[in-house]
Every structure is written in C-alpha cells, then in structure tokens.
Amino acid sequence: MAELHRNLIDGVWVDGEGVANINPSDTNDLVGHYARATTDDAAGAIRAARAAFPAWSRSGLMERHAILRGTADEIFARKDELGRLLAREEGKTLPEGVGETVRAGQVFEFFAGEALRLAGETVPSVRPGVGVEITREAVGVVGIITPWNFPIAIPAWKIAPALCYGNTIVFKPAELVPGCAWAIVDILHRAGLPKGVLNLVMGKGSVVGQAMLDSPDVDAITFTGSVATGKRVAAACAEHMRKVQLEMGGKNPLVVLDDADLATAVDCAVNGAFFSTGQRCTASSRLVVTQGIHDRFVEAVSEKLR
C-alpha cells in the first residue's frame, strides 16, 4: 500500500482510514492514500485552532510574513511537480495545473506583503475632543471548505488571508482532491506555523463539514461549492450568528452587442465556456447575442470550435 498521507491536527500528523485517490483520466494511476477524518478528528482540530488563536492573533507581522513568503517560494520552486499532482488528481490539463499552482504561489506572495502593512484609520469625530480610531482584528477560528475544481488556488485564496490577519484555521478540502490540499498544508507546516494554527481534516462533508457547522467554537465559515450545500451552510451559520462567505454555482450570461469586436468576443465566449472543461462557477454557460452580430458570431464560434 502507498504511504498514507495523514491529517494535521494540533501540529501532529494523525492516522485515519486510508482512502485511495485515483486519477480520473487514468484509473490505473493511484495518486496516493489519504486519511479520512472522523467527527472526533474535526472536534480535535477545532479545539486546537481555538487554543492556538490567542497567541497567533497577537503574533508579530514579520513572523506571518516569513511563513507566507516561504510558502510562496516553495510553491514557485515546485510548480511543475505540484502542477502535475493537480492534473493527476483533478483532471486538468498539465498547463492548466501548472498555471493554477503558480496562481496559488502568487496569492501567498501577495498576502506575505499584506502582512507587513496592516493598517487602520484615525478619523475626526463630530464630538469635540473625541477621536475615532479604527483597527482590524482577527475574527477567530475560520472553517475553510473548498471544492474539487480548483484544488490548490481556492485553498490559497482562503488560507493566505486568514493567516495574514491572525486567524486560525480548520481546513476541509473536497474529498475528491485531497492531494493538493495535503501538499499546501505540508508546506505551510514546514514553513514554521505554530501548532494548531492550521489544521487539516480530509474526509466527507457530511461528517467533517457538518462537525464544523455544528460547532459553536467556529467563528467564521468560508465555503465554495454547490448552491444546495451553500444553503445548508448559510442556515447553520445563521443559527450560530457566525460570519459566513459563500461562493456557489452560477448560470452566467455573456452578452455580445452589435458593436463588439468579433474576434475578441469569440475568444471570450470559447475560453469562458471551455477553459477547465467548463467545470467552474464562472463559466460562460449562456450567450446573449444581439441580432446585428448574431449570424457572424455563431459562424465564427463554430469555426473556432472546429
């Protein structure tokens, strides 16, 4: 059996039932075995994140910067390796896999810079002799639930800012794509994150995700996925009066007017619809084309597809 990639809870790699991660484009290709977390694992991860929050939220800006910068540097250095891992487990073409990996590195690089310029505001008050000072503080424990279609970029978009601003994390990636999630957590762990700041719990949404939604010790949830699941996430967060951010599926129109540049419009339509085989919430899945350009546009799109 291949090496088991374990969950990270309170700075310790924790065993669990191993689940095979199979390449969807070559079912003879075993990407690896990844531990499936339990409800108890999720509860332990939440406790660890809660315990780590006071110290991490008061950590120095240079410490956060160094960890995020080091993570970005390693992602850039391993972009071909990580891009191939992404392509194997998710099904993207290799150029798209490498491109998404570079994007993840850029996100960590950006927030490494942001960590050095955390700012507030001082504004005058309408009351004489009173000043108004606005500061930004960490929210607390952030639950991160990510989808299968961008398995390294979307985790980066959520993890990097959460860490930059002093939050601790319980991270549940989509069950179909644990490999990229494990890799990015391993990099952050080795970059020097204190124990409990970032916890990885791979597994079923009905088990791990539900434990996160049910816990009163999770202060915020950021979710990317289906509309149906997003509704359940929103309802659970309302119950606990916690902050919530949802990015769900869409049915997106691309509008082409008579005065559009035909070549540009065609490129936008085809790339928007078929990039990542159309498996993304921002795909242009409807085209609204006005009469004056309609026939030329349809012919040009057909030729592009041919």
PDB file of C-alpha atoms in Angstrom, residues 86 89-90 92 100 144-158 171-181 222-227 229 245-249 279-281:
ATOM      1  CA  LEU A  86      -3.054  18.676  -9.590  1.00  0.00           C
ATOM      2  CA  GLU A  89      -5.900  14.035  -9.160  1.00  0.00           C
ATOM      3  CA  GLU A  90      -8.314  16.627 -10.565  1.00  0.00           C
ATOM      4  CA  LYS A  92      -6.958  19.391 -15.597  1.00  0.00           C
ATOM      5  CA  GLU A 100      -3.133  27.209 -11.186  1.00  0.00           C
ATOM      6  CA  ILE A 144     -12.496  26.571   5.274  1.00  0.00           C
ATOM      7  CA  ILE A 145     -14.424  24.251   2.926  1.00  0.00           C
ATOM      8  CA  THR A 146     -13.123  24.097  -0.643  1.00  0.00           C
ATOM      9  CA  PRO A 147     -14.277  22.429  -3.901  1.00  0.00           C
ATOM     10  CA  TRP A 148     -12.663  19.950  -6.267  1.00  0.00           C
ATOM     11  CA  ASN A 149     -12.369  22.088  -9.395  1.00  0.00           C
ATOM     12  CA  PHE A 150      -9.559  24.425  -8.235  1.00  0.00           C
ATOM     13  CA  PRO A 151      -7.832  22.287  -5.600  1.00  0.00           C
ATOM     14  CA  ILE A 152      -4.818  24.497  -4.922  1.00  0.00           C
ATOM     15  CA  ALA A 153      -5.838  28.029  -5.967  1.00  0.00           C
ATOM     16  CA  ILE A 154      -9.062  28.260  -3.957  1.00  0.00           C
ATOM     17  CA  PRO A 155      -7.463  26.922  -0.750  1.00  0.00           C
ATOM     18  CA  ALA A 156      -4.706  29.511  -1.247  1.00  0.00           C
ATOM     19  CA  TRP A 157      -7.274  32.300  -1.691  1.00  0.00           C
ATOM     20  CA  LYS A 158      -8.838  31.377   1.642  1.00  0.00           C
ATOM     21  CA  PHE A 171      -9.464  23.238   6.597  1.00  0.00           C
ATOM     22  CA  LYS A 172     -11.632  20.615   4.861  1.00  0.00           C
ATOM     23  CA  PRO A 173     -10.859  20.125   1.164  1.00  0.00           C
ATOM     24  CA  ALA A 174     -13.159  18.342  -1.252  1.00  0.00           C
ATOM     25  CA  GLU A 175     -12.968  14.588  -0.760  1.00  0.00           C
ATOM     26  CA  LEU A 176     -12.088  14.067  -4.444  1.00  0.00           C
ATOM     27  CA  VAL A 177      -8.876  16.145  -4.324  1.00  0.00           C
ATOM     28  CA  PRO A 178      -7.009  15.701  -1.031  1.00  0.00           C
ATOM     29  CA  GLY A 179      -3.559  15.640  -2.647  1.00  0.00           C
ATOM     30  CA  CYS A 180      -3.124  19.349  -3.376  1.00  0.00           C
ATOM     31  CA  ALA A 181      -4.636  20.252   0.000  1.00  0.00           C
ATOM     32  CA  THR A 222     -15.837  30.295   4.047  1.00  0.00           C
ATOM     33  CA  PHE A 223     -17.385  27.872   1.566  1.00  0.00           C
ATOM     34  CA  THR A 224     -17.064  27.284  -2.165  1.00  0.00           C
ATOM     35  CA  GLY A 225     -19.324  24.647  -3.692  1.00  0.00           C
ATOM     36  CA  SER A 226     -22.844  23.859  -4.784  1.00  0.00           C
ATOM     37  CA  VAL A 227     -25.895  26.035  -4.209  1.00  0.00           C
ATOM     38  CA  THR A 229     -24.829  22.783   0.148  1.00  0.00           C
ATOM     39  CA  GLN A 245     -18.870  33.735   2.989  1.00  0.00           C
ATOM     40  CA  LEU A 246     -20.369  31.670   0.171  1.00  0.00           C
ATOM     41  CA  GLU A 247     -19.181  31.196  -3.408  1.00  0.00           C
ATOM     42  CA  MET A 248     -21.640  28.959  -5.224  1.00  0.00           C
ATOM     43  CA  GLY A 249     -22.556  27.840  -8.710  1.00  0.00           C
ATOM     44  CA  GLN A 279     -16.273  22.954 -14.753  1.00  0.00           C
ATOM     45  CA  ARG A 280     -16.232  26.207 -12.801  1.00  0.00           C
ATOM     46  CA  CYS A 281     -18.798  28.545 -11.357  1.00  0.00           C
TER      47      CYS A 281
END
